[in-house]
Short mmCIF file of N, CA and C in Angstrom, two decimals:
data_model
loop_
_atom_site.label_atom_id
_atom_site.label_comp_id
_atom_site.label_asym_id
_atom_site.label_seq_id
_atom_site.Cartn_x
_atom_site.Cartn_y
_atom_site.Cartn_z
N UNK A 1 4.76 6.07 -14.09
CA UNK A 1 3.77 6.23 -15.10
C UNK A 1 2.53 5.30 -14.46
N UNK A 2 1.06 6.40 -14.61
CA UNK A 2 0.00 6.10 -14.47
C UNK A 2 -1.12 6.05 -15.42
N UNK A 3 -2.56 5.37 -15.47
CA UNK A 3 -2.96 4.83 -16.91
C UNK A 3 -4.62 5.39 -16.41
N UNK A 4 -5.38 6.21 -17.37
CA UNK A 4 -5.95 6.14 -16.64
C UNK A 4 -7.28 6.12 -18.34
N UNK A 5 -8.51 5.67 -18.47
CA UNK A 5 -9.28 5.27 -19.27
C UNK A 5 -10.83 6.18 -19.66
N UNK A 6 -10.82 6.97 -20.91
CA UNK A 6 -11.68 7.47 -20.95
C UNK A 6 -11.90 8.32 -22.99
N UNK A 7 -13.53 8.36 -22.54
CA UNK A 7 -13.46 8.49 -24.20
C UNK A 7 -13.41 10.07 -24.71
N UNK A 8 -13.07 9.67 -26.05
CA UNK A 8 -12.07 10.24 -26.74
C UNK A 8 -12.27 11.98 -26.87
N UNK A 9 -14.13 11.99 -26.74
CA UNK A 9 -14.34 13.11 -26.18
C UNK A 9 -14.28 14.58 -24.83
N UNK A 10 -14.31 13.55 -23.98
CA UNK A 10 -13.61 13.68 -22.42
C UNK A 10 -12.65 14.49 -22.75
N UNK A 11 -11.06 13.41 -23.39
CA UNK A 11 -10.32 13.92 -23.77
C UNK A 11 -9.90 15.14 -24.72
N UNK A 12 -10.93 15.38 -25.65
CA UNK A 12 -10.62 16.17 -26.43
C UNK A 12 -10.67 17.73 -25.80
N UNK A 13 -12.48 17.64 -24.91
CA UNK A 13 -12.65 18.04 -23.86
C UNK A 13 -11.42 19.63 -22.72
N UNK A 14 -11.00 18.56 -22.33
CA UNK A 14 -9.87 18.40 -21.50
C UNK A 14 -9.17 18.87 -22.17
N UNK A 15 -8.58 19.14 -23.12
CA UNK A 15 -7.29 19.25 -24.27
C UNK A 15 -7.45 20.87 -24.22
N UNK A 16 -8.76 21.15 -24.12
CA UNK A 16 -9.29 22.65 -24.82
C UNK A 16 -9.10 23.55 -23.48
N UNK A 17 -9.14 22.74 -22.50
CA UNK A 17 -9.68 23.76 -20.92
C UNK A 17 -7.90 23.36 -20.63
N UNK A 18 -7.58 22.15 -20.74
CA UNK A 18 -5.72 22.43 -20.18
C UNK A 18 -5.91 21.95 -18.75
N UNK A 19 -7.55 21.07 -18.73
CA UNK A 19 -7.59 19.88 -16.41
C UNK A 19 -8.23 18.97 -17.55
N UNK A 20 -8.43 17.62 -16.88
CA UNK A 20 -9.32 16.82 -17.42
C UNK A 20 -9.67 16.69 -16.47
N UNK A 21 -11.33 16.15 -16.06
CA UNK A 21 -11.89 15.84 -14.66
C UNK A 21 -12.86 14.88 -14.99
N UNK A 22 -12.69 13.52 -14.31
CA UNK A 22 -13.38 12.26 -14.32
C UNK A 22 -14.78 13.11 -13.72
N UNK A 23 -16.39 12.51 -13.77
CA UNK A 23 -17.09 12.48 -13.11
C UNK A 23 -17.04 11.24 -11.64
N UNK A 24 -15.73 10.82 -11.74
CA UNK A 24 -15.33 9.72 -9.87
C UNK A 24 -15.11 10.91 -9.77
N UNK A 25 -14.76 11.83 -9.74
CA UNK A 25 -13.67 13.11 -9.09
C UNK A 25 -15.54 14.17 -8.55
N UNK A 26 -16.08 14.59 -8.64
CA UNK A 26 -17.20 14.63 -8.12
C UNK A 26 -18.39 13.33 -6.97
N UNK A 27 -18.20 12.48 -7.95
CA UNK A 27 -18.77 11.63 -7.15
C UNK A 27 -18.44 10.76 -5.66
N UNK A 28 -17.56 10.54 -5.99
CA UNK A 28 -16.30 9.74 -5.01
C UNK A 28 -15.09 10.18 -4.33
N UNK A 29 -14.50 12.16 -5.46
CA UNK A 29 -13.67 13.35 -4.45
C UNK A 29 -12.29 12.05 -5.44
N UNK A 30 -12.18 11.61 -6.34
CA UNK A 30 -10.90 10.87 -7.09
C UNK A 30 -11.31 10.33 -8.42
N UNK A 31 -10.12 10.13 -8.99
CA UNK A 31 -10.59 10.01 -10.77
C UNK A 31 -9.98 8.71 -10.04
N UNK A 32 -9.52 7.44 -10.56
CA UNK A 32 -9.45 5.82 -11.22
C UNK A 32 -8.13 5.82 -11.97
N UNK A 33 -7.20 5.09 -11.68
CA UNK A 33 -6.93 5.48 -12.42
C UNK A 33 -5.55 3.88 -12.08
N UNK A 34 -4.74 3.71 -13.20
CA UNK A 34 -4.38 1.87 -13.16
C UNK A 34 -2.62 2.12 -13.51
N UNK A 35 -2.59 0.19 -13.26
CA UNK A 35 -1.26 0.22 -12.86
C UNK A 35 -1.04 -0.17 -14.48
N UNK A 36 0.17 -0.44 -15.06
CA UNK A 36 -0.30 -0.70 -16.81
C UNK A 36 -0.89 -1.97 -16.93
N UNK A 37 -1.06 -3.10 -15.88
CA UNK A 37 -0.89 -4.32 -16.29
C UNK A 37 -2.39 -4.36 -14.90
N UNK A 38 -3.06 -3.34 -14.93
CA UNK A 38 -4.38 -3.33 -14.37
C UNK A 38 -4.48 -2.78 -15.78
N UNK A 39 -4.80 -2.50 -16.92
CA UNK A 39 -5.51 -1.01 -17.44
C UNK A 39 -6.70 -2.97 -18.11
N UNK A 40 -5.90 -4.20 -18.68
CA UNK A 40 -6.71 -4.93 -19.51
C UNK A 40 -8.07 -5.36 -18.24
N UNK A 41 -7.58 -5.42 -16.79
CA UNK A 41 -8.32 -6.25 -16.02
C UNK A 41 -9.62 -5.24 -16.27
N UNK A 42 -9.34 -3.36 -16.51
CA UNK A 42 -9.70 -2.54 -15.47
C UNK A 42 -11.27 -2.98 -17.10
N UNK A 43 -10.37 -2.55 -17.89
CA UNK A 43 -11.02 -2.12 -19.14
C UNK A 43 -12.22 -3.50 -19.69
N UNK A 44 -11.10 -4.79 -19.24
CA UNK A 44 -12.74 -5.71 -19.57
C UNK A 44 -13.55 -6.17 -18.90
N UNK A 45 -13.81 -4.86 -18.03
CA UNK A 45 -14.87 -5.62 -16.30
C UNK A 45 -15.58 -4.25 -16.37
N UNK A 46 -14.80 -3.98 -16.61
CA UNK A 46 -15.60 -1.79 -16.30
C UNK A 46 -16.02 -1.00 -17.65
N UNK A 47 -15.40 -1.63 -19.11
CA UNK A 47 -15.57 -0.58 -20.21
C UNK A 47 -16.41 -1.29 -21.60
N UNK A 48 -16.19 -2.43 -22.12
CA UNK A 48 -17.11 -3.74 -22.60
C UNK A 48 -18.09 -2.81 -23.53
N UNK A 49 -18.00 -3.01 -24.72
CA UNK A 49 -18.91 -1.74 -25.08
C UNK A 49 -18.84 -0.97 -26.22
N UNK A 50 -18.06 0.33 -24.87
CA UNK A 50 -16.97 1.46 -25.29
C UNK A 50 -16.85 1.82 -25.55
N UNK A 51 -17.06 2.60 -26.99
CA UNK A 51 -16.12 2.91 -28.33
C UNK A 51 -15.48 4.15 -28.12
N UNK A 52 -14.43 4.34 -28.74
CA UNK A 52 -13.73 5.44 -29.03
C UNK A 52 -13.54 5.41 -27.29
N UNK A 53 -12.37 4.69 -26.73
CA UNK A 53 -11.91 5.17 -26.33
C UNK A 53 -10.89 4.97 -26.03
N UNK A 54 -9.59 5.71 -24.87
CA UNK A 54 -8.06 6.09 -24.78
C UNK A 54 -7.90 5.43 -23.89
N UNK A 55 -6.73 5.92 -23.40
CA UNK A 55 -5.52 5.31 -22.33
C UNK A 55 -4.61 6.62 -22.24
N UNK A 56 -5.07 7.39 -20.73
CA UNK A 56 -4.38 8.49 -20.54
C UNK A 56 -3.14 8.25 -20.17
N UNK A 57 -1.54 8.99 -21.08
CA UNK A 57 -0.33 8.30 -19.63
C UNK A 57 0.07 9.25 -19.41
N UNK A 58 -0.73 9.58 -17.15
CA UNK A 58 0.40 10.65 -16.65
C UNK A 58 1.24 10.65 -16.21
N UNK A 59 1.98 11.53 -15.99
CA UNK A 59 3.22 11.52 -15.47
C UNK A 59 2.87 12.01 -13.93
N UNK A 60 2.72 11.19 -12.92
CA UNK A 60 2.36 11.51 -11.84
C UNK A 60 2.85 12.61 -10.81
N UNK A 61 4.25 13.07 -11.46
CA UNK A 61 4.91 13.33 -10.90
C UNK A 61 4.75 14.95 -10.57
N UNK A 62 3.49 15.07 -12.76
CA UNK A 62 3.79 16.00 -12.81
C UNK A 62 2.05 16.46 -12.28
N UNK A 63 1.35 15.81 -11.63
CA UNK A 63 -0.34 16.02 -11.29
C UNK A 63 0.72 16.75 -10.32
N UNK A 64 -0.19 17.88 -10.14
CA UNK A 64 -0.49 18.77 -8.90
C UNK A 64 -1.36 18.55 -7.25
N UNK A 65 -2.03 17.57 -8.09
CA UNK A 65 -3.41 16.46 -7.21
C UNK A 65 -2.84 15.87 -6.61
N UNK A 66 -2.44 15.29 -5.63
CA UNK A 66 -2.32 13.75 -4.83
C UNK A 66 -2.37 13.02 -5.35
N UNK A 67 -2.05 11.51 -5.02
CA UNK A 67 -1.83 10.53 -6.61
C UNK A 67 -1.83 9.21 -4.49
N UNK A 68 -2.53 8.48 -4.38
CA UNK A 68 -2.93 7.92 -2.68
C UNK A 68 -3.15 6.63 -3.85
N UNK A 69 -2.48 5.59 -3.67
CA UNK A 69 -2.53 3.83 -3.90
C UNK A 69 -3.55 3.00 -3.56
N UNK A 70 -4.28 2.71 -3.72
CA UNK A 70 -5.12 2.56 -2.62
C UNK A 70 -5.72 1.22 -3.08
N UNK A 71 -6.98 0.58 -2.06
CA UNK A 71 -7.84 -0.59 -2.85
C UNK A 71 -9.20 -0.57 -4.01
N UNK A 72 -9.56 -1.16 -4.75
CA UNK A 72 -10.53 -0.58 -5.78
C UNK A 72 -11.30 0.09 -4.94
N UNK A 73 -12.39 0.65 -5.08
CA UNK A 73 -13.59 1.57 -5.97
C UNK A 73 -14.90 0.60 -6.54
N UNK A 74 -15.52 0.03 -6.47
CA UNK A 74 -16.21 0.30 -7.80
C UNK A 74 -17.83 1.07 -8.40
N UNK A 75 -17.11 1.83 -9.42
CA UNK A 75 -18.71 2.61 -9.35
C UNK A 75 -20.07 1.70 -9.22
N UNK A 76 -20.17 0.69 -9.17
CA UNK A 76 -21.19 -0.73 -9.75
C UNK A 76 -20.94 -1.36 -8.54
N UNK A 77 -21.23 -1.05 -7.07
CA UNK A 77 -21.24 -1.87 -6.01
C UNK A 77 -21.23 -3.52 -5.85
N UNK A 78 -22.24 -3.49 -7.38
CA UNK A 78 -22.75 -5.10 -7.31
C UNK A 78 -21.97 -5.70 -8.04
N UNK A 79 -21.20 -4.51 -8.84
CA UNK A 79 -19.98 -5.31 -9.50
C UNK A 79 -19.36 -6.73 -8.77
N UNK A 80 -19.47 -7.71 -9.77
CA UNK A 80 -18.85 -8.75 -9.50
C UNK A 80 -16.59 -8.40 -8.90
N UNK A 81 -16.40 -8.92 -7.98
CA UNK A 81 -15.10 -8.91 -7.46
C UNK A 81 -13.81 -9.63 -8.97
N UNK A 82 -13.07 -8.79 -9.73
CA UNK A 82 -11.87 -8.91 -10.31
C UNK A 82 -10.79 -9.77 -9.05
N UNK A 83 -10.04 -10.30 -11.00
CA UNK A 83 -8.25 -10.31 -10.30
C UNK A 83 -7.85 -9.76 -9.45
N UNK A 84 -8.02 -8.21 -9.88
CA UNK A 84 -7.27 -7.61 -9.40
C UNK A 84 -7.98 -6.95 -7.32
N UNK A 85 -8.77 -7.47 -7.51
CA UNK A 85 -9.55 -6.82 -6.41
C UNK A 85 -8.51 -6.79 -4.94
N UNK A 86 -7.45 -7.68 -4.78
CA UNK A 86 -6.86 -7.36 -4.32
C UNK A 86 -5.12 -6.17 -4.09
N UNK A 87 -5.12 -5.72 -5.53
CA UNK A 87 -4.30 -5.03 -6.37
C UNK A 87 -4.70 -3.48 -4.97
N UNK A 88 -3.65 -2.37 -5.13
CA UNK A 88 -3.44 -1.11 -4.93
C UNK A 88 -3.47 -0.92 -6.23
N UNK A 89 -5.15 0.44 -6.82
CA UNK A 89 -5.09 1.35 -7.58
C UNK A 89 -4.63 3.21 -7.75
N UNK A 90 -3.91 3.41 -8.47
CA UNK A 90 -4.29 4.26 -7.74
C UNK A 90 -4.42 5.72 -8.55
N UNK A 91 -5.08 6.35 -7.42
CA UNK A 91 -6.61 7.89 -6.50
C UNK A 91 -5.95 8.58 -7.25
N UNK A 92 -6.21 9.71 -8.39
CA UNK A 92 -5.93 10.87 -7.98
C UNK A 92 -6.66 11.99 -7.41
N UNK A 93 -6.73 12.74 -6.83
CA UNK A 93 -7.21 12.93 -5.70
C UNK A 93 -7.72 15.00 -5.75
N UNK A 94 -7.87 14.97 -7.18
CA UNK A 94 -7.87 16.06 -8.05
C UNK A 94 -8.07 15.70 -9.65
N UNK A 95 -8.52 17.28 -10.11
CA UNK A 95 -8.72 17.28 -11.65
C UNK A 95 -6.44 16.95 -12.77
N UNK A 96 -6.14 16.33 -13.35
CA UNK A 96 -5.33 16.05 -14.15
C UNK A 96 -5.31 17.19 -14.97
N UNK A 97 -4.08 17.74 -15.01
CA UNK A 97 -2.93 18.75 -15.88
C UNK A 97 -3.21 18.23 -17.06
N UNK A 98 -3.49 18.30 -18.42
CA UNK A 98 -2.88 18.02 -20.28
C UNK A 98 -1.62 18.66 -19.81
N UNK A 99 -0.50 18.84 -19.21
CA UNK A 99 0.52 19.11 -19.62
C UNK A 99 1.10 18.18 -19.01
N UNK A 100 0.53 17.27 -17.95
CA UNK A 100 0.57 16.06 -16.88
C UNK A 100 0.27 14.30 -18.15
N UNK A 101 0.36 14.51 -19.11
CA UNK A 101 -0.36 13.67 -20.07
C UNK A 101 0.40 13.84 -20.87
N UNK A 102 2.01 12.88 -20.83
CA UNK A 102 2.33 12.65 -21.41
C UNK A 102 2.06 11.75 -23.11
N UNK A 103 1.61 11.39 -23.01
CA UNK A 103 0.75 9.73 -24.28
C UNK A 103 -0.47 9.24 -24.02
N UNK A 104 -1.55 9.31 -25.12
CA UNK A 104 -2.54 9.22 -25.45
C UNK A 104 -2.05 7.73 -25.72
N UNK A 105 -3.24 7.55 -26.42
CA UNK A 105 -3.35 5.30 -27.40
C UNK A 105 -4.24 5.98 -26.96
N UNK A 106 -4.80 4.54 -28.22
CA UNK A 106 -6.42 4.04 -28.16
C UNK A 106 -6.08 3.23 -27.94
N UNK A 107 -7.50 2.54 -27.33
CA UNK A 107 -7.91 1.40 -27.02
C UNK A 107 -9.01 1.20 -27.16
N UNK A 108 -8.61 -0.21 -28.24
CA UNK A 108 -9.58 -1.30 -29.04
C UNK A 108 -9.63 -2.17 -28.37
N UNK A 109 -10.64 -2.27 -29.15
CA UNK A 109 -12.06 -3.76 -28.23
C UNK A 109 -11.55 -4.63 -29.51
N UNK A 110 -11.90 -5.96 -29.40
CA UNK A 110 -12.25 -6.96 -30.64
C UNK A 110 -12.85 -7.94 -29.74
N UNK A 111 -13.05 -8.79 -30.32
CA UNK A 111 -13.95 -10.09 -30.78
C UNK A 111 -13.99 -10.48 -29.23
N UNK A 112 -11.88 -10.61 -28.46
CA UNK A 112 -12.69 -11.06 -26.98
C UNK A 112 -12.41 -10.66 -26.28
N UNK A 113 -11.86 -8.68 -25.88
CA UNK A 113 -12.04 -8.57 -25.38
C UNK A 113 -10.84 -6.77 -26.23
N UNK A 114 -10.85 -6.33 -24.80
CA UNK A 114 -9.67 -5.16 -24.71
C UNK A 114 -8.24 -5.95 -25.84
N UNK A 115 -6.74 -5.34 -26.37
CA UNK A 115 -5.93 -5.60 -26.28
C UNK A 115 -5.34 -4.61 -25.26
N UNK A 116 -4.21 -4.70 -25.60
CA UNK A 116 -3.54 -3.19 -24.65
C UNK A 116 -2.65 -3.34 -26.12
N UNK A 117 -2.49 -1.64 -25.94
CA UNK A 117 -2.14 -0.87 -28.06
C UNK A 117 -1.07 -1.02 -27.43
N UNK A 118 -0.94 -1.28 -28.54
CA UNK A 118 0.49 -1.41 -28.98
C UNK A 118 1.75 -0.44 -28.63
N UNK A 119 1.09 1.57 -28.45
CA UNK A 119 1.73 2.40 -27.71
C UNK A 119 2.23 2.56 -27.12
N UNK A 120 1.99 1.71 -25.92
CA UNK A 120 2.35 1.15 -24.47
C UNK A 120 2.61 -0.58 -24.05
N UNK A 121 2.27 -1.73 -25.71
CA UNK A 121 3.72 -3.05 -25.02
C UNK A 121 4.95 -2.57 -25.82
N UNK A 122 5.88 -2.62 -24.35
CA UNK A 122 7.05 -3.09 -24.76
C UNK A 122 7.95 -2.65 -25.91
#
């Protein structure tokens, strides 16, 4: 299972179309995803202050697009490196079929940052 953080409105559009595509697919050639232990570091470094966020839980075996585990690529080159910068991240090289998304959970931000949604905790 791999995970992708997105806005609720983007996921709603994807459900209607049957395919999900992030802006990074056009600009960078892939959709940024995470392993479960990378969700919070990514959320807290890239999505602070962004409301209405969801985590898409994607069964990568159901994707038609190629998934490569690669070094992180920051959309903002001036971003400060994070503790996860030496880890590999899953990058999806194509649109994500809505049927490959097995679960969708709300990603809430508290006073201290994001917390792992209850639907993803062991």
